[in-house]
C-alpha positions as a printed Julia matrix, in Angstrom:
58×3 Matrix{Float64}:
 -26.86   25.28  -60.69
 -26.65   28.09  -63.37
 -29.3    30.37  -64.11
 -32.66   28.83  -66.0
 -34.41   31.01  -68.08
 -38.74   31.19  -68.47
 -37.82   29.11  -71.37
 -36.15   26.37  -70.13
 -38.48   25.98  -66.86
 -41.64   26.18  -69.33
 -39.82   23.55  -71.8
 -39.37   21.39  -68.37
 -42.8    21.67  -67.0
 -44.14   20.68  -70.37
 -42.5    17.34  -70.31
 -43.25   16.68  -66.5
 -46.8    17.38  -67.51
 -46.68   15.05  -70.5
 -45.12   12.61  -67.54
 -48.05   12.56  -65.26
 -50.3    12.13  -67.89
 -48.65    9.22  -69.31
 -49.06    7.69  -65.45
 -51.96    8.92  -64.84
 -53.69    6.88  -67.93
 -51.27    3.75  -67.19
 -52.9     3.71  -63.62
 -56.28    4.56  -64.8
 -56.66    1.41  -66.95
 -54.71   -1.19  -64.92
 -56.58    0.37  -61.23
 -59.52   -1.88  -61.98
 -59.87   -4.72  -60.02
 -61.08   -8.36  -61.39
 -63.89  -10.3   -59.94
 -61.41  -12.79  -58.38
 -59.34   -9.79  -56.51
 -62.18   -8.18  -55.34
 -63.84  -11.34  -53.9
 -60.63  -12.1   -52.67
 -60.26   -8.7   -50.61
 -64.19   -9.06  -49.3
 -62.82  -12.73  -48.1
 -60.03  -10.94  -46.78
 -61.61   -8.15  -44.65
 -64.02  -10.45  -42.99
 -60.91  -13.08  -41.87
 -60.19  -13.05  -38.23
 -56.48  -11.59  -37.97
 -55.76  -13.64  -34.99
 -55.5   -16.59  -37.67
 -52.72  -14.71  -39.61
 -49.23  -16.14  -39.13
 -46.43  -13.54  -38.49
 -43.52  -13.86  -41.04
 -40.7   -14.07  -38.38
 -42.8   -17.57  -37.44
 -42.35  -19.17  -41.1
């Protein structure tokens, strides 16, 4: 790799910031769960695991 100037690396940075951002607000608004999933996941928690079937068995 050839030599990067303050420039370039600042230039860089700026989009990888822009990046996260752009994530960070697409996880922030689709990271809330609906009533269904979250009774689903209290249903889940409380279900004996011995009852689970392993996937080599289907």
């Amino acid at each position: 790799m050839g030599i990067i100037d303050t420039n370039t690396l600042h230039r860089d940075m700026e989009g990888i910031r822009k990046d996260l951002e752009l994530i960070k607000n697409i996880l922030l608004s689709e990271g809330e769960l609906t009533d269904w999933a979250k009774n689903s996941l209290k249903k889940a928690r409380i279900e004996d695991e011995s009852k689970y079937i392993d996937l080599e068995d289907l």
